[in-house]
mmCIF file of C-alpha atoms in Angstrom:
data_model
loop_
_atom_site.group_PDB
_atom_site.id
_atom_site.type_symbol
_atom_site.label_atom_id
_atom_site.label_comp_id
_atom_site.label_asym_id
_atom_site.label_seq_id
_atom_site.Cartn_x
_atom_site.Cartn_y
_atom_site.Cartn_z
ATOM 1 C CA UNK A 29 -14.585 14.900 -4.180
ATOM 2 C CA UNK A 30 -12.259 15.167 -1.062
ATOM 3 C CA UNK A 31 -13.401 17.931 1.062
ATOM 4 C CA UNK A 32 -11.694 19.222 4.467
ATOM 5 C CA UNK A 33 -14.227 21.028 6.936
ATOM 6 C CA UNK A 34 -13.189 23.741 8.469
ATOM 7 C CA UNK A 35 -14.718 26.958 9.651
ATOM 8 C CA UNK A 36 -14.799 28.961 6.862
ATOM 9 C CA UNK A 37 -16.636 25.548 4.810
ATOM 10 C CA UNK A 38 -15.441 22.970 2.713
ATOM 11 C CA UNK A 39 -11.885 22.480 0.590
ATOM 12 C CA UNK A 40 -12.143 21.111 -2.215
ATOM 13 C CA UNK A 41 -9.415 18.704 -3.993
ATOM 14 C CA UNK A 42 -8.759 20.616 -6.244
ATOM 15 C CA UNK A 43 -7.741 23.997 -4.270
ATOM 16 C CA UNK A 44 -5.767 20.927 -2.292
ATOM 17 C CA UNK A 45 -3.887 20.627 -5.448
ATOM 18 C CA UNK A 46 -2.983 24.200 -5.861
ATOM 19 C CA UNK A 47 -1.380 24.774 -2.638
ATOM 20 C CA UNK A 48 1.931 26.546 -2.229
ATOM 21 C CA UNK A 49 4.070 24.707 0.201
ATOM 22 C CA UNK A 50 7.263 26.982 -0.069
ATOM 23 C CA UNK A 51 4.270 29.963 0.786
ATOM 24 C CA UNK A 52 3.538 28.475 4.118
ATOM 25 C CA UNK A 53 5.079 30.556 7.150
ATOM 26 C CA UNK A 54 3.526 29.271 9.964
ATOM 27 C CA UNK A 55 0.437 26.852 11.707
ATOM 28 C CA UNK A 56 -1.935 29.822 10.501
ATOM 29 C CA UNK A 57 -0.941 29.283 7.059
ATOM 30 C CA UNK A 58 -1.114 25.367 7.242
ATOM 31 C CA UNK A 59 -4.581 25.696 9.186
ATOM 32 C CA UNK A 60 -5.782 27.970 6.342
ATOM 33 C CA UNK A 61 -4.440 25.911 3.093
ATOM 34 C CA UNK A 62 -5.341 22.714 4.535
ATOM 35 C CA UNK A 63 -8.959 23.194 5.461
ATOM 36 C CA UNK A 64 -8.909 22.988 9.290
ATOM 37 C CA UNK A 65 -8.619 26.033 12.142
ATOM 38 C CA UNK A 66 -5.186 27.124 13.924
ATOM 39 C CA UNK A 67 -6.519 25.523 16.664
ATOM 40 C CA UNK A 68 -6.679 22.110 15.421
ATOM 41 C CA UNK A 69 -3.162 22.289 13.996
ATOM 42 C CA UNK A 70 -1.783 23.428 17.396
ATOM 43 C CA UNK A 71 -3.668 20.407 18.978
ATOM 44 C CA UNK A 72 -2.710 17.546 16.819
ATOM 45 C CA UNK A 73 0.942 18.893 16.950
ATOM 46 C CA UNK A 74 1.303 19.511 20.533
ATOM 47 C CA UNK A 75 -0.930 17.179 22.233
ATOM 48 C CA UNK A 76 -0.601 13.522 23.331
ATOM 49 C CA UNK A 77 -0.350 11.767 20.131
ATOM 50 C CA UNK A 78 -0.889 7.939 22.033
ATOM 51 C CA UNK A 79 -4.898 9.621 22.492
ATOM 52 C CA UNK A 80 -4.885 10.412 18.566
ATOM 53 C CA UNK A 81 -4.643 7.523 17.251
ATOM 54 C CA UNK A 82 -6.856 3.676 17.790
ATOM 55 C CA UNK A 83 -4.423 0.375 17.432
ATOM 56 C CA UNK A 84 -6.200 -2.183 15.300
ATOM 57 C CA UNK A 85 -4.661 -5.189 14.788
ATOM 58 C CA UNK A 86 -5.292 -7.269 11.442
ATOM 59 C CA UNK A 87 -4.810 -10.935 10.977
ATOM 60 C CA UNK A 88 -1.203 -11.177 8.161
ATOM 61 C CA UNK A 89 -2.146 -13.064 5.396
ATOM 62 C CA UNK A 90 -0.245 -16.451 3.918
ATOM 63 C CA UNK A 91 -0.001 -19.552 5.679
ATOM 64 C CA UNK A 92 3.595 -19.382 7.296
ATOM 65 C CA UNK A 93 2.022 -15.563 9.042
ATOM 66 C CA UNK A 94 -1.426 -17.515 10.565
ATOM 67 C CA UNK A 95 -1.914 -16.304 13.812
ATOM 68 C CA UNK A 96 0.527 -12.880 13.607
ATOM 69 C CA UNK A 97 -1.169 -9.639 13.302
ATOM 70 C CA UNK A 98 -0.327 -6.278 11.931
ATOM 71 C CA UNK A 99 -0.923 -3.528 14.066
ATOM 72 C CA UNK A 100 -2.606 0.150 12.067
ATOM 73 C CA UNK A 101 -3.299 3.397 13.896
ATOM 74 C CA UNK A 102 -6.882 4.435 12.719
ATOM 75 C CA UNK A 103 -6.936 8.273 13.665
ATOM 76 C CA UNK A 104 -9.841 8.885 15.945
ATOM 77 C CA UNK A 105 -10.575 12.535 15.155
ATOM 78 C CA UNK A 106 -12.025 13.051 11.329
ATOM 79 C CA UNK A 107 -10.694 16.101 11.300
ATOM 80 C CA UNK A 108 -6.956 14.498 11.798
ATOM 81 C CA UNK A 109 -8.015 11.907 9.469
ATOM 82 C CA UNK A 110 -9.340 15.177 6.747
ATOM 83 C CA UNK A 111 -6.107 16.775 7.240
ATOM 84 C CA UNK A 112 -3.686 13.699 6.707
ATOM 85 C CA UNK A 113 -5.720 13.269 3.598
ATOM 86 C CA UNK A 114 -5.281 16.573 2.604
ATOM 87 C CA UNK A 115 -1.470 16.409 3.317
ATOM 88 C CA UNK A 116 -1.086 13.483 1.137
ATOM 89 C CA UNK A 117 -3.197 15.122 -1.844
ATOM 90 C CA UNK A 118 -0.899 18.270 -1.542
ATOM 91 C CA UNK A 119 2.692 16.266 -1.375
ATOM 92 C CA UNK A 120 1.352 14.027 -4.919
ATOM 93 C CA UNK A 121 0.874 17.208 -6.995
ATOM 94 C CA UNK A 122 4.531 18.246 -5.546
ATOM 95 C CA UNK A 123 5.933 15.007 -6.113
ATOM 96 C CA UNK A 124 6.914 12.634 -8.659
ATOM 97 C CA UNK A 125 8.759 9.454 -8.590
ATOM 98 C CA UNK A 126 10.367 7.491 -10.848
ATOM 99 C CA UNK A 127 9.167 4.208 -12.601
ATOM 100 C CA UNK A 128 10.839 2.223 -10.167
ATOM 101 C CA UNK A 129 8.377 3.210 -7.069
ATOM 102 C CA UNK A 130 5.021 1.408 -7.544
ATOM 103 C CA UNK A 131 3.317 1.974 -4.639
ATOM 104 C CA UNK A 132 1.204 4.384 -3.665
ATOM 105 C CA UNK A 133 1.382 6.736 -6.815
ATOM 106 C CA UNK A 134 -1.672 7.489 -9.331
ATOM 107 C CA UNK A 135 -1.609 5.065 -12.166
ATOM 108 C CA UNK A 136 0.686 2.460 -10.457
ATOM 109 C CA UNK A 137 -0.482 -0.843 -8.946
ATOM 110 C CA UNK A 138 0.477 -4.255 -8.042
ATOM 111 C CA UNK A 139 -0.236 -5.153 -11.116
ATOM 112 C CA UNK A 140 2.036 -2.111 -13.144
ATOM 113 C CA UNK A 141 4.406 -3.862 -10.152
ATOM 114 C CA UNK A 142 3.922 -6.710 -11.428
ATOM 115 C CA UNK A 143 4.030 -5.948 -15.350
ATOM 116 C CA UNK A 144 7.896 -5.304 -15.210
ATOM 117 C CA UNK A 145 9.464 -8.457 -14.686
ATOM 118 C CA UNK A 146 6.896 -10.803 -16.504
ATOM 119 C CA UNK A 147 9.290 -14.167 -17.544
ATOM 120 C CA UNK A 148 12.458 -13.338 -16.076
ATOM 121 C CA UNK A 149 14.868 -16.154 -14.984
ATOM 122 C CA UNK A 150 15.301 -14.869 -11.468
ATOM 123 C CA UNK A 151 12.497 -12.644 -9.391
ATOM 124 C CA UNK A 152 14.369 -11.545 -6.320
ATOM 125 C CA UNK A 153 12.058 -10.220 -3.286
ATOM 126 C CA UNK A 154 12.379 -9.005 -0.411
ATOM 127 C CA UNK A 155 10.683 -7.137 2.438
ATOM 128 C CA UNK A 156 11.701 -3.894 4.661
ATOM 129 C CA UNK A 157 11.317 -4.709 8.719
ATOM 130 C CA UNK A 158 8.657 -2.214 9.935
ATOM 131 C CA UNK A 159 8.604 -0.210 7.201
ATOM 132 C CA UNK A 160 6.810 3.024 8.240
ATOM 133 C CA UNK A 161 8.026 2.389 12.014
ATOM 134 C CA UNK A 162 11.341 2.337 10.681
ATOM 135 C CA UNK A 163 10.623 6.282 9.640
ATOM 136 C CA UNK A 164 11.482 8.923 12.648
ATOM 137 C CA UNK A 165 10.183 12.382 12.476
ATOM 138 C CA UNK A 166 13.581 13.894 11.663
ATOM 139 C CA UNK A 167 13.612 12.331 8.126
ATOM 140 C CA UNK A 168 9.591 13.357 8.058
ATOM 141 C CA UNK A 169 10.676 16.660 8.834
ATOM 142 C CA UNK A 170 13.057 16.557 5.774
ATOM 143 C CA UNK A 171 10.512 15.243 3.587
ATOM 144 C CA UNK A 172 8.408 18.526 4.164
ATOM 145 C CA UNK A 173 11.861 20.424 3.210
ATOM 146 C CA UNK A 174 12.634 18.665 0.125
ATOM 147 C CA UNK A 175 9.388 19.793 -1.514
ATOM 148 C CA UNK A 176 9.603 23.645 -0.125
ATOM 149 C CA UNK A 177 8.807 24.167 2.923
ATOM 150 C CA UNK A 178 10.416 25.886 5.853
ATOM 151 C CA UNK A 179 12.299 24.407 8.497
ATOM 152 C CA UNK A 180 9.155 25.452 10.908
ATOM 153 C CA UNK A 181 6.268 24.117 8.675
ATOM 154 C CA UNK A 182 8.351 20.967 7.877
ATOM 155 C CA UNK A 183 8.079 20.171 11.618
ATOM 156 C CA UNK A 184 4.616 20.906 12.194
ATOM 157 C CA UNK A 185 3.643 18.803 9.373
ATOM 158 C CA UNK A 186 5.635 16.021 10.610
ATOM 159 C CA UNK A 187 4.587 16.559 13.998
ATOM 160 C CA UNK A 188 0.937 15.868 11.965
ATOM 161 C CA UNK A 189 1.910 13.027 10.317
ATOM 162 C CA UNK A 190 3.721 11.003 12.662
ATOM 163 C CA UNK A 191 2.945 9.281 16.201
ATOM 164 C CA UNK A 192 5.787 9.125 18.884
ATOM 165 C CA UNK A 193 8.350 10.035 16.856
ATOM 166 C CA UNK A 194 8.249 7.811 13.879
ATOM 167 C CA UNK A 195 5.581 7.266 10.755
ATOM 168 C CA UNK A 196 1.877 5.980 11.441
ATOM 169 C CA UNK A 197 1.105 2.998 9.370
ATOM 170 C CA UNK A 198 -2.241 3.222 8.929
ATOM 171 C CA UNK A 199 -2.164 7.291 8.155
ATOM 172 C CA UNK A 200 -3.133 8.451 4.461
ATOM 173 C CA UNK A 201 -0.385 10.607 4.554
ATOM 174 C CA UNK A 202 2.163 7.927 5.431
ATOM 175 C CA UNK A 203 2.908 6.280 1.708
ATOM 176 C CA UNK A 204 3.642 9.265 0.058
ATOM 177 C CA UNK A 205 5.967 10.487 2.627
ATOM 178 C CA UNK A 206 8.044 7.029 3.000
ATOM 179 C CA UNK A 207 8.302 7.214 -0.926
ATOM 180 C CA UNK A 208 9.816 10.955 -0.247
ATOM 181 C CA UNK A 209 12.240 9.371 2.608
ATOM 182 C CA UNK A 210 13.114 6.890 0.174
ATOM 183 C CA UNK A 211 14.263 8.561 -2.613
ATOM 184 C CA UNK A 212 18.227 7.728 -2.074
ATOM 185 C CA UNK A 213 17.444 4.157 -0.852
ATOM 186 C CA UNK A 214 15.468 4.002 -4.411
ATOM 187 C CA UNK A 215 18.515 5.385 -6.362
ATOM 188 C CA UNK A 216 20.985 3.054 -4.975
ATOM 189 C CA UNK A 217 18.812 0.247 -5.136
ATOM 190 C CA UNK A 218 18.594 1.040 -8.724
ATOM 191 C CA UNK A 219 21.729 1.697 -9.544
ATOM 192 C CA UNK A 220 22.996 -1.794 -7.906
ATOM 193 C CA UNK A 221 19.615 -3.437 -10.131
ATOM 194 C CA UNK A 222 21.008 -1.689 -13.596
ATOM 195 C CA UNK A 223 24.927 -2.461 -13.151
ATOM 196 C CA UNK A 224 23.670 -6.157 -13.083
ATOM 197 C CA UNK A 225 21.168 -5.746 -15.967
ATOM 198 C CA UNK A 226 18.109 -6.072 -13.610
ATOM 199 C CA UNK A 227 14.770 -4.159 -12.998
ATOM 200 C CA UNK A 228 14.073 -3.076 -9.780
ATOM 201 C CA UNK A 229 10.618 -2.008 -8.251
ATOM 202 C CA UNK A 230 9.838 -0.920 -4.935
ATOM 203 C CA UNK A 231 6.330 -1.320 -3.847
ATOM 204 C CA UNK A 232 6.005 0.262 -0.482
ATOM 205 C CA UNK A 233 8.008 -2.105 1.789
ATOM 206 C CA UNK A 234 8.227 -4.743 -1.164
ATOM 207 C CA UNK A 235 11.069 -4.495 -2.791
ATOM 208 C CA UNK A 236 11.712 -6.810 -6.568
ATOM 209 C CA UNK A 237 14.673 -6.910 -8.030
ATOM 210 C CA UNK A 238 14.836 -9.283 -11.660
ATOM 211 C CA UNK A 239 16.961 -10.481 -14.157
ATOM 212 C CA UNK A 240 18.543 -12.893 -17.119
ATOM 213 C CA UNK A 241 21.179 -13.834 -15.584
ATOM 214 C CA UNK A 242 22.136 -12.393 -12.112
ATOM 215 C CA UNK A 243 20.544 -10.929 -9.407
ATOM 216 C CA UNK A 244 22.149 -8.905 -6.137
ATOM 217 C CA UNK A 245 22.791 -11.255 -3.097
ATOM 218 C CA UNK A 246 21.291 -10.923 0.786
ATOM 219 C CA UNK A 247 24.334 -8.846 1.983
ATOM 220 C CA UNK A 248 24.097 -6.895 -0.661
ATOM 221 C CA UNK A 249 20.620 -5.398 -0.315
ATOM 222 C CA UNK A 250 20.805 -5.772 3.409
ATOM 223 C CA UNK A 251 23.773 -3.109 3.687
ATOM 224 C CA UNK A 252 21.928 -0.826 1.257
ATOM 225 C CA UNK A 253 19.159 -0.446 3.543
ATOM 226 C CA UNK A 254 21.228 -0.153 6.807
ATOM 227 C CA UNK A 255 22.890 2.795 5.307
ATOM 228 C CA UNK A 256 19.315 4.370 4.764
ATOM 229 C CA UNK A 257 18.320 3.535 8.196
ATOM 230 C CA UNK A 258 16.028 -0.076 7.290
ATOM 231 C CA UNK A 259 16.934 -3.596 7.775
ATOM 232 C CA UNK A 260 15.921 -6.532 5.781
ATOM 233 C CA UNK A 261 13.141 -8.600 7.168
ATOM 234 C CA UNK A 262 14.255 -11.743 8.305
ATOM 235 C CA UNK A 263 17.570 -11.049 7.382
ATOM 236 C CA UNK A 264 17.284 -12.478 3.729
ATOM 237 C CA UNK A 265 16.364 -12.412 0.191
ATOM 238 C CA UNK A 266 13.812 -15.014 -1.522
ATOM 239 C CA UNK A 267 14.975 -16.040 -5.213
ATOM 240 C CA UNK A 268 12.295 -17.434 -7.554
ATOM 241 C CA UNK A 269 13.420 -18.914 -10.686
ATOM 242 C CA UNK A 270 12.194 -19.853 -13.827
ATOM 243 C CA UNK A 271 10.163 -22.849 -14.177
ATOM 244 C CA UNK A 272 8.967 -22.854 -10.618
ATOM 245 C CA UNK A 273 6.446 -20.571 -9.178
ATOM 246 C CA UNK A 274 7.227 -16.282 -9.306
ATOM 247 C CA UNK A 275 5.260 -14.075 -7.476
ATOM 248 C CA UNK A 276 5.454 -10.372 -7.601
ATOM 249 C CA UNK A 277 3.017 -8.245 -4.877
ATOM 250 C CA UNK A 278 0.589 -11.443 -4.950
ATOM 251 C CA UNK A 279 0.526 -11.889 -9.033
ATOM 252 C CA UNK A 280 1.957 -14.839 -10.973
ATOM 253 C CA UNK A 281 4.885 -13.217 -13.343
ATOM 254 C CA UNK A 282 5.303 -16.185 -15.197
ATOM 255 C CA UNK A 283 3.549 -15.243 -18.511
ATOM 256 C CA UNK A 284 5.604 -12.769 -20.757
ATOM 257 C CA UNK A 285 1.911 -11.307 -21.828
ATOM 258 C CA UNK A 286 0.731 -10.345 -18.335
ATOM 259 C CA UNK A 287 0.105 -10.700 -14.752
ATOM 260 C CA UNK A 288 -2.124 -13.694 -13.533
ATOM 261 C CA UNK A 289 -3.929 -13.543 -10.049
ATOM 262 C CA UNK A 290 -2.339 -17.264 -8.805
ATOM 263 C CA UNK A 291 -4.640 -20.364 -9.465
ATOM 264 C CA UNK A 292 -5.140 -21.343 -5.918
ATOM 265 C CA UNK A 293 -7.264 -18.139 -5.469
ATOM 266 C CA UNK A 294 -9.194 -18.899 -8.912
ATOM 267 C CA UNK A 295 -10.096 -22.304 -7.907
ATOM 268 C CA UNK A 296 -11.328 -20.812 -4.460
ATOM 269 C CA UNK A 297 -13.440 -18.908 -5.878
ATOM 270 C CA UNK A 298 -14.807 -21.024 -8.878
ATOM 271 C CA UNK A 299 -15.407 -23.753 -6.001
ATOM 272 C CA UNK A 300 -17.590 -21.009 -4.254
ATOM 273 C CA UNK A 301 -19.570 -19.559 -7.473
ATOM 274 C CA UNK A 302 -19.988 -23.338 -8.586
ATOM 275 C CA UNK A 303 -22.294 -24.226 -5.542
ATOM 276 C CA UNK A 304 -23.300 -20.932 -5.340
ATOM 277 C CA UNK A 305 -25.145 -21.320 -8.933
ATOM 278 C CA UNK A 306 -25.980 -25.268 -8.373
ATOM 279 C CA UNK A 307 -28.291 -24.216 -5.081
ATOM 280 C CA UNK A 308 -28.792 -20.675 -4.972
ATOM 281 C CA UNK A 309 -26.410 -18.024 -2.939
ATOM 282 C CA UNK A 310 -28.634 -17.938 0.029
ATOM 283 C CA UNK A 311 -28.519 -21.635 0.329
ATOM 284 C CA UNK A 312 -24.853 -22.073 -0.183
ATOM 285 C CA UNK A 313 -24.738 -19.741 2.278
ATOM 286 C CA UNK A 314 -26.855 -21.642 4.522
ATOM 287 C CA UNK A 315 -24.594 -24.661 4.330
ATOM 288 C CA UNK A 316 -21.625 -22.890 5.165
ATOM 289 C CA UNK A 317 -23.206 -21.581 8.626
ATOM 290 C CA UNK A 318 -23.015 -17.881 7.230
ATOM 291 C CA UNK A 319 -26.452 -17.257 8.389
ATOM 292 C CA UNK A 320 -26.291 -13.241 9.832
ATOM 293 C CA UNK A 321 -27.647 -11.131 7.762
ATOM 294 C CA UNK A 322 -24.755 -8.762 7.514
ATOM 295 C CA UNK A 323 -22.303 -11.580 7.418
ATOM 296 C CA UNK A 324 -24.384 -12.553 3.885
ATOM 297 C CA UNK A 325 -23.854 -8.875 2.603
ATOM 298 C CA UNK A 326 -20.308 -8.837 3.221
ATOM 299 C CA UNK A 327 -19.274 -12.045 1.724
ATOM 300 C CA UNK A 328 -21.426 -11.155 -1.315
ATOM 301 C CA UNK A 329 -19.359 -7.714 -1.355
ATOM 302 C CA UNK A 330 -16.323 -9.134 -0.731
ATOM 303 C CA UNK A 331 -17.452 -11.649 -4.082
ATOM 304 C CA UNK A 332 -18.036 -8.659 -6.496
ATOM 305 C CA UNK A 333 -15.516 -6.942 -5.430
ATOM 306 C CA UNK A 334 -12.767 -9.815 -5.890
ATOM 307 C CA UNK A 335 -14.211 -10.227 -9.275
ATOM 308 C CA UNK A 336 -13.246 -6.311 -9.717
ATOM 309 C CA UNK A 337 -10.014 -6.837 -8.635
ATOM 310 C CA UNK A 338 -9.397 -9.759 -11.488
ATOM 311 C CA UNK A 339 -10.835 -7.819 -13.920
ATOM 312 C CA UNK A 340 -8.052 -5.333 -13.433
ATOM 313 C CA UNK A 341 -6.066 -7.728 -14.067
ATOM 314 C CA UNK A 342 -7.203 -10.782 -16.191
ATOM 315 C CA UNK A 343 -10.320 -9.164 -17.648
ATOM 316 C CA UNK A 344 -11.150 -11.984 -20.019
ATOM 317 C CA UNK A 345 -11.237 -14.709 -16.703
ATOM 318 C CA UNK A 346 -13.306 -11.964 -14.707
ATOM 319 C CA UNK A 347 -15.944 -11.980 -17.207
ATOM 320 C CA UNK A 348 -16.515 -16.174 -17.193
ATOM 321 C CA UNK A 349 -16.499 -15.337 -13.079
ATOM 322 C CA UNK A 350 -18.965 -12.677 -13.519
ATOM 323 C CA UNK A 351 -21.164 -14.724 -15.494
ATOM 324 C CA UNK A 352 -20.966 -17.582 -13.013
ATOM 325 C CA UNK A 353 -22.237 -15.022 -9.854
ATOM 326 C CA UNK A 354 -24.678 -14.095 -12.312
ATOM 327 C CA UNK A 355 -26.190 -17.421 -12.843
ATOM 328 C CA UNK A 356 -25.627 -17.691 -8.879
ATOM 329 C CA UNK A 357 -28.053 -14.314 -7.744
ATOM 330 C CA UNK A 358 -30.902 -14.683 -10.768
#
């Protein structure tokens, strides 16, 4: 269970959930429903935000991205890290989105992404340019206001959730809120998806757009999101069509049954748990100079828990890769 610490004890979740946001007056109020102490609300608001926050920068994935890095902003103080949490638990119990937003909300995935445009003729994707960066505080601050609060609390809060002036990517808080700042982008976007008989999905910064027999064009999506302050990574659309490979957030779309984590990563991973249960984990491990200790842990961890992750989605294939790490630890 989530808790905040503060100095009158612990919040739970579920008081989180039963917050009153158009009740909130002032940073006394927000200190008090939020779990944390006037103090600390005046300090994360006011002070320098570049000290809040550490930059960690993580290796893209995909082969055309080798060798760029992504750049998150872990915040250093747990109690700013509590309270973000907190904020985003609050804004989900105020919120709700429509089918078309995938990311980020309870019950949605990559794979309910995914799920809704299984065996179409054309898969349109395309990506948002620095999504959360892309964000300032003024439409934060807006945010805050759509779901009840006051002008004042909307701008502490997104004096709490941003850094410098725009989104933190990295932030729990962050997801929710760009899916509250993107509530008109989402309506056009849909509206321009259902006048050409398509389905459109936005997960996060991913957006999908499919169809039978069209789908939009580049300068069509491109001036959608100028007008709601994004631009279109790269400047351009990617079209998959039918009979060649369709990916939606990482997941093959072209079964009309379900979702298939690609073969490439199968294979990988069958390769692995096939030596694995010829010589014994510790010895395949041996021969692929993982010899630390800790490294060993990890890439077992990082084993089970890709075999999770297929189970969510191909259970019947997870359970003949279970089986095989089975064979590979006994």
């Amino acid at each position: 269970m989530l808790q905040a610490l503060s100095r009158r004890g612990p919040v739970s979740l579920t008081v989180m959930k039963h917050v009153r946001l158009e009740q909130l007056r002032d940073g006394s109020d927000i200190a008090r429903a939020l779990g944390c102490t006037p103090a600390d609300v005046s300090r994360f608001a006011s002070g320098d935000q570049r000290k809040l926050y550490q930059a960690i920068r993580l290796p893209k994935k995909g082969k055309r991205r080798r060798g760029q890095f992504r750049v998150v902003y872990k915040p250093l103080d747990p109690t700013l890290r509590l309270l973000q949490k907190n904020i985003a638990t609050v804004l989900l119990a105020h919120a709700t989105f429509p089918t078309c937003v995938q990311g980020f909300v309870p019950g949605r995935s990559i794979a309910s992404n995914a799920r809704q445009h299984l065996a179409r003729r054309f898969v349109l994707t395309a990506d948002i340019e620095r999504f959360f960066e892309s964000i300032p505080l003024g439409r934060v601050r807006d945010a805050f206001i759509s779901v009840g609060c006051t002008a004042e609390v909307a701008q502490l809060l997104a004096r709490l959730t941003t850094r410098r002036g725009s989104l933190v990517q990295g932030s729990s808080a962050s997801p929710v809120l760009a899916n509250l700042v993107c509530r008109d982008l989402d309506r056009d976007l849909l509206q321009l998806s259902t006048e050409l008989s398509c389905t459109f999905t936005r997960y996060a910064d991913d957006i999908t757009i499919s169809g039978d027999t069209a789908v939009p064009g580049s300068g069509d999506i491109a001036e959608l999101l100028l007008r709601h302050g994004f631009r279109l990574r790269r400047g351009e659309v990617r079209v998959q069509r039918r009979g060649r490979k369709q990916y939606v957030t990482g997941l093959s779309v072209f079964d009309s049954s379900h979702p298939r984590v690609p073969r490439r990563i199968k294979r990988q991973h069958r390769l692995v748990l096939h030596y694995a249960g010829k010589y014994g984990l510790n010895n395949h491990f041996d021969h692929v100079g993982l010899t630390d200790g800790n490294e060993r842990y990890l890439e077992q961890r990082r084993i089970e828990g890709w075999i999770a992750f297929l189970h969510s989605i191909e259970p019947h294939r997870a359970a003949q890769f279970a089986g095989m790490y089975d064979d590979a630890i006994a």
